[in-house]
Amino acid sequence: MGDTLTPEIRAEALARGYSRRQFGRIAGVLSMSSAFARFVSAAHASGPSEAVRISEPVRIGANECWTGPFPETQESALAAFAHGNRYEPSNLRATLIATVAEQERIPVEYVRPWQGSMDPLMRAIVTFCAPQRGLVTVDPTFEAAWRTAQWLGVRQSRVPLLPHNDYATDVRALLKADPNAGLYYVCTPNNPTGTITSLEDIVWLADNKPKDAVILVDEAYIHFSRAESAISLVTHRKDIVVLRTFSKLFGMAGLRLGLSFAHPDLHRRMLRYDGEAASQLINVVALATGNASLRLHTQIEQRRSELIANREYTLGQLKRRNIYYLPGSEANMIMVDWGKNAASLQKAIAGQGVEIGRSWPIWPNRSRVTIGSRRDMERFIQAIDVVTG
Ligand SMILES: Cc1ncc(COP(=O)(O)O)c(C=O)c1O
């Protein structure tokens, strides 16, 4: 598979310390074929086995939105579908870039669409890390970053999230963990804790890390929160890449649409492996749905408010039952601390038809629970009462 890398890319990877044996793995990440399936299935493997599935499980395990794309987008999606014989029926990709650029007050050259945000996430690790230029993250966080680094043989440093600062990222500890890393990954709101890293802290990290290191700010869940985005930083810096996705609040996980924001030089480095193809070939139905979604400011605000209300309801119910949860989530997920093995609780709750999320090795007693509809969360609480009652 390494044969698919051009001689220039091979030479450049060797110069950065990758070995010839790693070419196949680099190509695997970039082709998003077998490697993608492997990472995604592992990262999203939060539900119980088929054996315990009942007819209509409540799916609050994979941080998906409880509902689909905004109904107001259907007309645009159907029009794109009807013209699906065209590679570019009506300039949908350029329209998306222009709309996003206008909304985020950033030049169009700084915006790139993708089929979801997993590809640019994995690609950023190939591009900015190397065997001697490691990856630094908090722990727990979204494991796709870890798995990609592991696959490539890139050194990793993981900084535990701690209660003394409310499970927020300690950027000073991040830098101390590896002062010469290639990439610092900051997921904000963080998956699985939903906690925020402030813009001020991201700026501190950017100002103090090695000049040629890059910060990858993963804002997959930011639409659920009112936190300040790091997009404002990318126009005057050459060392920050921000990722966004339509998979969460916009309810488009299966449609696949994501965005990256970065200085054109950083995008060029990420895209040079396949001549920009990964950002050019985007499904037109996803583009049309994304375009139409971005205009729905009122509906976006309503969905965010609904999520917050459902999260508050769930936390209130847990509190009444003296079940501990981690504070500070600003996303569609919470970490519930059972005080005992989370994997068995996950299985028992699945037996009640409710699929909650996984635990992380660092916190074996805590489960990630996605916040779904009010009905989903009522079913979750009912399941807890049966299992712990
Ligand atoms: C933090 C984070 N980043 C990126 C992704 C990838 O999402 P997608 O490829 O659907 O945009 C996910 C998916 O759950 C995620 O949790």
XYZ file of C-alpha atoms and ligand atoms in Angstrom:
405
model
C 0.000 0.000 0.000
C 3.017 2.258 0.601
C 3.474 2.260 -3.206
C 0.692 4.832 -3.415
C 2.932 7.477 -1.795
C 4.790 9.677 -4.285
C 8.637 9.691 -4.255
C 8.561 13.237 -2.798
C 6.275 12.197 0.050
C 8.468 9.143 0.750
C 11.643 11.226 0.798
C 10.034 13.808 3.033
C 8.683 11.152 5.439
C 12.154 9.525 5.642
C 13.671 12.930 6.399
C 11.181 13.339 9.262
C 12.262 10.015 10.752
C 9.609 7.621 9.450
C 11.060 4.335 8.169
C 10.254 2.609 4.868
C 8.387 -0.043 6.834
C 5.926 2.656 7.968
C 4.988 3.749 4.431
C 2.194 1.198 4.200
C 0.746 2.426 7.461
C 0.923 6.060 6.393
C -0.850 5.169 3.167
C -3.429 3.210 5.177
C -4.315 6.254 7.262
C -4.538 8.457 4.211
C -6.543 6.077 2.095
C -9.102 5.973 4.885
C -9.958 2.444 3.820
C -9.062 -0.437 6.094
C -7.458 1.865 8.630
C -10.514 4.108 8.776
C -12.829 1.187 9.364
C -10.561 -0.053 12.115
C -10.344 3.277 13.961
C -13.970 4.167 13.568
C -15.311 0.824 14.610
C -13.061 0.789 17.659
C -13.729 4.409 18.608
C -17.469 4.081 18.176
C -17.699 0.619 19.684
C -19.799 1.672 22.591
C -22.939 -0.396 22.260
C -23.557 -3.874 23.572
C -23.251 -7.005 21.460
C -26.053 -8.072 19.126
C -27.065 -10.709 21.647
C -28.389 -8.157 24.118
C -29.998 -5.840 21.569
C -33.750 -5.506 21.908
C -36.011 -4.227 19.170
C -35.752 -0.498 19.812
C -32.748 0.310 21.922
C -32.173 3.823 23.192
C -28.904 4.775 21.512
C -27.007 7.076 23.848
C -23.587 5.520 23.411
C -21.895 7.113 20.409
C -22.389 10.860 20.939
C -24.693 11.089 17.954
C -27.486 13.630 17.837
C -30.830 12.224 19.019
C -32.452 13.409 15.817
C -31.540 13.773 12.155
C -30.648 16.766 9.990
C -32.918 19.796 10.372
C -36.182 19.079 8.484
C -35.840 22.485 6.785
C -32.806 21.105 4.880
C -34.758 18.349 3.140
C -35.677 20.347 0.070
C -32.040 21.243 -0.617
C -30.911 17.670 0.051
C -33.521 16.269 -2.338
C -32.554 18.764 -5.045
C -28.903 17.670 -4.751
C -29.997 14.024 -4.840
C -32.066 14.645 -7.990
C -29.007 16.168 -9.671
C -26.659 13.496 -8.339
C -25.610 12.606 -11.901
C -23.390 15.736 -11.777
C -20.113 15.868 -9.904
C -20.889 19.488 -9.103
C -24.590 20.225 -9.679
C -24.485 23.826 -8.457
C -21.192 24.799 -6.909
C -22.173 23.338 -3.559
C -18.616 22.947 -2.265
C -17.643 26.532 -3.053
C -20.908 27.771 -1.538
C -20.211 25.890 1.681
C -16.718 27.366 1.913
C -18.019 30.882 1.206
C -20.843 30.595 3.761
C -18.583 29.245 6.477
C -15.901 31.841 5.718
C -18.450 34.627 6.017
C -19.956 33.284 9.236
C -16.579 32.759 10.866
C -15.109 35.992 9.437
C -12.160 34.247 7.843
C -10.845 34.251 4.238
C -12.065 31.369 2.062
C -8.482 30.066 1.596
C -8.487 29.089 5.285
C -11.499 26.732 5.023
C -11.504 23.152 3.709
C -14.430 20.685 3.703
C -13.962 16.964 4.316
C -16.062 13.835 4.553
C -16.362 14.217 8.316
C -13.565 15.374 10.598
C -11.925 11.986 11.202
C -9.852 12.207 8.014
C -8.202 15.574 8.820
C -7.717 14.452 12.435
C -5.789 11.337 11.412
C -4.018 13.179 8.608
C -2.819 15.891 11.006
C -1.023 13.217 13.025
C 0.695 11.799 9.931
C 1.633 15.307 8.834
C 2.815 16.996 12.004
C 4.081 14.071 14.087
C 7.013 11.784 13.337
C 8.715 9.043 15.314
C 10.742 11.700 17.160
C 8.029 14.375 17.192
C 5.344 12.989 19.420
C 1.651 13.503 20.073
C 0.419 15.035 23.335
C -3.172 14.795 24.551
C -5.123 14.753 27.776
C -6.424 11.454 29.150
C -9.221 10.618 28.669
C -9.879 12.047 25.240
C -11.083 10.875 21.815
C -8.992 7.785 21.141
C -8.781 8.145 17.351
C -5.771 10.417 17.912
C -4.066 7.805 20.093
C -4.829 4.943 17.728
C -3.449 6.793 14.720
C -0.226 7.636 16.587
C 0.071 4.052 17.799
C -0.466 2.737 14.284
C 2.303 5.008 12.977
C 4.730 4.309 15.810
C 4.600 7.910 17.019
C 5.484 8.552 20.675
C 2.523 9.610 22.815
C 2.220 11.535 26.041
C -1.086 11.579 27.888
C -1.798 14.060 30.663
C -4.522 12.920 33.080
C -7.498 15.213 33.631
C -7.731 15.973 37.328
C -10.456 17.108 39.738
C -8.429 19.984 41.184
C -9.003 22.047 38.049
C -12.448 20.621 37.246
C -11.132 18.164 34.655
C -10.112 20.969 32.284
C -6.989 20.679 30.124
C -3.852 21.811 31.930
C -1.950 23.274 28.992
C 1.217 23.793 31.038
C 1.239 20.097 31.923
C 0.661 19.297 28.248
C 3.805 21.175 27.240
C 5.812 19.735 30.124
C 4.809 16.188 29.119
C 6.669 16.592 25.821
C 8.299 19.979 25.192
C 9.354 18.875 21.692
C 6.157 17.280 20.413
C 5.027 17.582 16.799
C 1.327 17.927 17.643
C -0.655 18.983 20.707
C -4.248 17.719 20.398
C -6.838 19.742 22.308
C -10.414 18.531 22.085
C -12.767 21.243 23.355
C -15.382 20.477 24.532
C -13.430 17.338 25.307
C -14.773 13.915 24.416
C -15.681 12.243 26.837
C -15.843 14.852 29.633
C -17.448 17.739 27.729
C -15.071 20.120 29.513
C -13.745 23.264 27.849
C -10.191 24.473 27.282
C -10.221 28.267 27.282
C -9.031 30.246 24.290
C -6.579 31.959 26.605
C -5.000 28.587 27.449
C -4.777 27.617 23.776
C -3.003 30.904 23.056
C -0.613 30.248 25.945
C 0.202 26.825 24.529
C 0.684 28.272 21.046
C 3.054 30.935 22.367
C 5.150 28.505 24.428
C 5.384 25.302 22.366
C 8.179 24.753 19.817
C 7.694 27.100 16.852
C 7.294 24.274 14.326
C 4.843 22.222 16.422
C 1.134 22.413 15.608
C -1.950 22.560 17.837
C -4.960 20.620 16.609
C -8.103 22.040 18.205
C -10.964 19.588 17.774
C -14.252 21.486 18.091
C -16.536 18.592 17.134
C -18.905 19.433 20.011
C -18.586 23.219 20.180
C -22.018 23.884 18.660
C -23.591 22.508 21.848
C -21.691 25.002 23.969
C -21.328 28.769 23.990
C -17.549 28.578 24.387
C -15.314 30.794 22.270
C -13.915 29.093 19.167
C -10.219 28.944 18.274
C -11.048 29.750 14.633
C -10.263 33.405 15.355
C -6.615 32.388 15.903
C -5.892 30.728 12.587
C -5.646 33.858 10.419
C -2.684 35.289 12.281
C -0.877 32.048 13.135
C 0.650 29.250 11.089
C 0.501 26.620 13.810
C -3.170 25.962 14.625
C -5.630 23.704 12.831
C -9.258 23.762 13.998
C -11.665 20.928 13.175
C -15.457 21.079 13.054
C -18.059 18.502 12.111
C -21.690 18.339 11.034
C -21.970 14.930 12.749
C -23.108 16.217 16.126
C -25.563 19.115 16.560
C -26.426 19.070 12.840
C -27.405 15.386 13.042
C -25.414 14.383 9.952
C -23.028 11.677 11.236
C -24.031 9.222 8.503
C -23.957 11.863 5.779
C -20.269 12.703 6.462
C -19.315 16.361 6.385
C -16.572 18.130 8.324
C -14.423 21.243 8.089
C -10.907 22.310 8.875
C -9.677 25.849 9.408
C -5.979 26.616 9.028
C -3.385 28.726 7.293
C -3.195 27.632 3.605
C 0.374 26.354 4.148
C -0.829 23.927 6.828
C -3.680 22.753 4.611
C -1.247 22.291 1.733
C 0.906 20.058 3.912
C -2.103 18.005 5.026
C -3.505 17.666 1.516
C -0.369 17.109 -0.570
C -0.558 13.300 -0.236
C -3.454 12.945 -2.629
C -3.590 16.164 -4.585
C -6.403 17.700 -2.519
C -8.728 14.859 -3.557
C -9.854 14.235 0.025
C -11.252 17.740 0.261
C -12.608 17.914 -3.308
C -14.707 14.772 -3.542
C -17.531 15.441 -1.124
C -20.965 13.911 -1.431
C -23.340 16.504 -2.889
C -26.262 15.562 -0.611
C -24.046 16.161 2.429
C -22.888 19.498 0.995
C -26.434 20.641 0.250
C -27.669 19.602 3.701
C -24.729 21.304 5.384
C -25.246 24.497 3.381
C -28.919 24.656 4.254
C -28.227 23.874 7.960
C -25.818 26.742 8.412
C -28.530 29.303 7.688
C -30.885 27.968 10.377
C -29.716 30.123 13.268
C -32.991 29.882 15.244
C -33.213 26.105 14.875
C -29.554 25.701 15.870
C -30.161 27.717 19.022
C -33.320 25.689 19.769
C -31.454 22.393 19.415
C -28.668 23.647 21.675
C -31.216 24.750 24.298
C -33.028 21.417 24.076
C -29.754 19.579 24.629
C -28.906 21.740 27.643
C -32.368 21.151 29.143
C -32.051 17.369 28.633
C -28.584 17.387 30.190
C -29.854 19.380 33.187
C -32.771 16.972 33.581
C -30.404 13.978 33.557
C -27.930 15.504 36.007
C -30.791 16.421 38.351
C -32.092 12.848 38.286
C -28.615 11.431 38.958
C -28.114 13.834 41.848
C -31.419 12.764 43.424
C -30.136 9.208 43.333
C -26.723 10.167 44.754
C -25.002 8.992 41.581
C -21.843 11.011 40.994
C -21.017 12.593 37.647
C -18.146 14.753 36.483
C -18.995 18.455 36.519
C -18.525 20.931 33.719
C -19.819 19.223 30.588
C -20.792 21.702 27.882
C -21.461 19.007 25.306
C -23.951 16.234 24.536
C -22.257 13.802 26.914
C -21.585 13.315 30.606
C -19.280 10.988 32.514
C -21.186 9.044 35.157
C -19.159 7.605 38.021
C -20.749 4.391 39.261
C -18.183 3.768 41.978
C -17.797 0.287 40.547
C -16.920 -1.393 37.261
C -18.513 0.592 34.432
C -18.344 -2.225 31.868
C -20.711 -4.405 33.899
C -23.081 -1.483 34.459
C -23.045 -0.781 30.716
C -24.001 -4.382 30.071
C -26.747 -4.399 32.711
C -28.229 -1.145 31.383
C -28.085 -2.555 27.840
C -30.195 -5.409 29.171
C -32.858 -2.741 29.785
C -32.668 -1.643 26.155
C -30.467 1.408 26.739
C -27.068 1.558 25.038
C -24.744 3.856 26.972
C -21.128 4.602 26.093
C -17.831 3.072 27.033
C -15.373 3.723 29.840
C -11.711 4.696 29.388
C -8.872 2.599 30.895
C -7.806 5.499 33.140
C -11.332 5.645 34.649
C -12.720 2.108 34.695
C -15.635 3.087 36.973
C -16.944 5.858 34.736
C -19.172 5.572 31.675
C -19.706 8.141 28.962
C -23.409 8.738 28.481
C -24.597 10.695 25.458
C -27.404 13.155 26.112
C -30.283 12.290 23.807
C -33.923 13.343 23.672
C -35.900 13.863 26.879
C -37.544 10.471 26.261
C -34.111 8.805 25.797
C -32.932 10.238 29.095
C -36.112 9.162 30.924
C -35.507 5.639 29.642
C -31.900 5.866 30.855
C -33.002 6.880 34.354
C -35.625 4.110 34.406
C -32.931 1.605 33.411
C -30.665 2.835 36.217
C -33.490 2.395 38.718
C -34.015 -1.198 37.613
C -30.315 -2.045 37.582
C -29.353 -0.357 40.838
C -32.726 -0.729 42.611
C -13.842 14.586 19.327
C -14.222 13.996 18.011
N -13.564 14.383 16.915
C -13.858 13.886 15.712
C -14.843 12.940 15.570
C -15.091 12.392 14.202
O -16.344 12.762 13.768
P -16.741 12.798 12.223
O -15.706 12.079 11.435
O -18.083 12.152 12.184
O -16.777 14.254 11.874
C -15.564 12.493 16.675
C -16.605 11.466 16.549
O -17.246 11.042 17.448
C -15.231 13.039 17.943
O -15.849 12.649 19.061
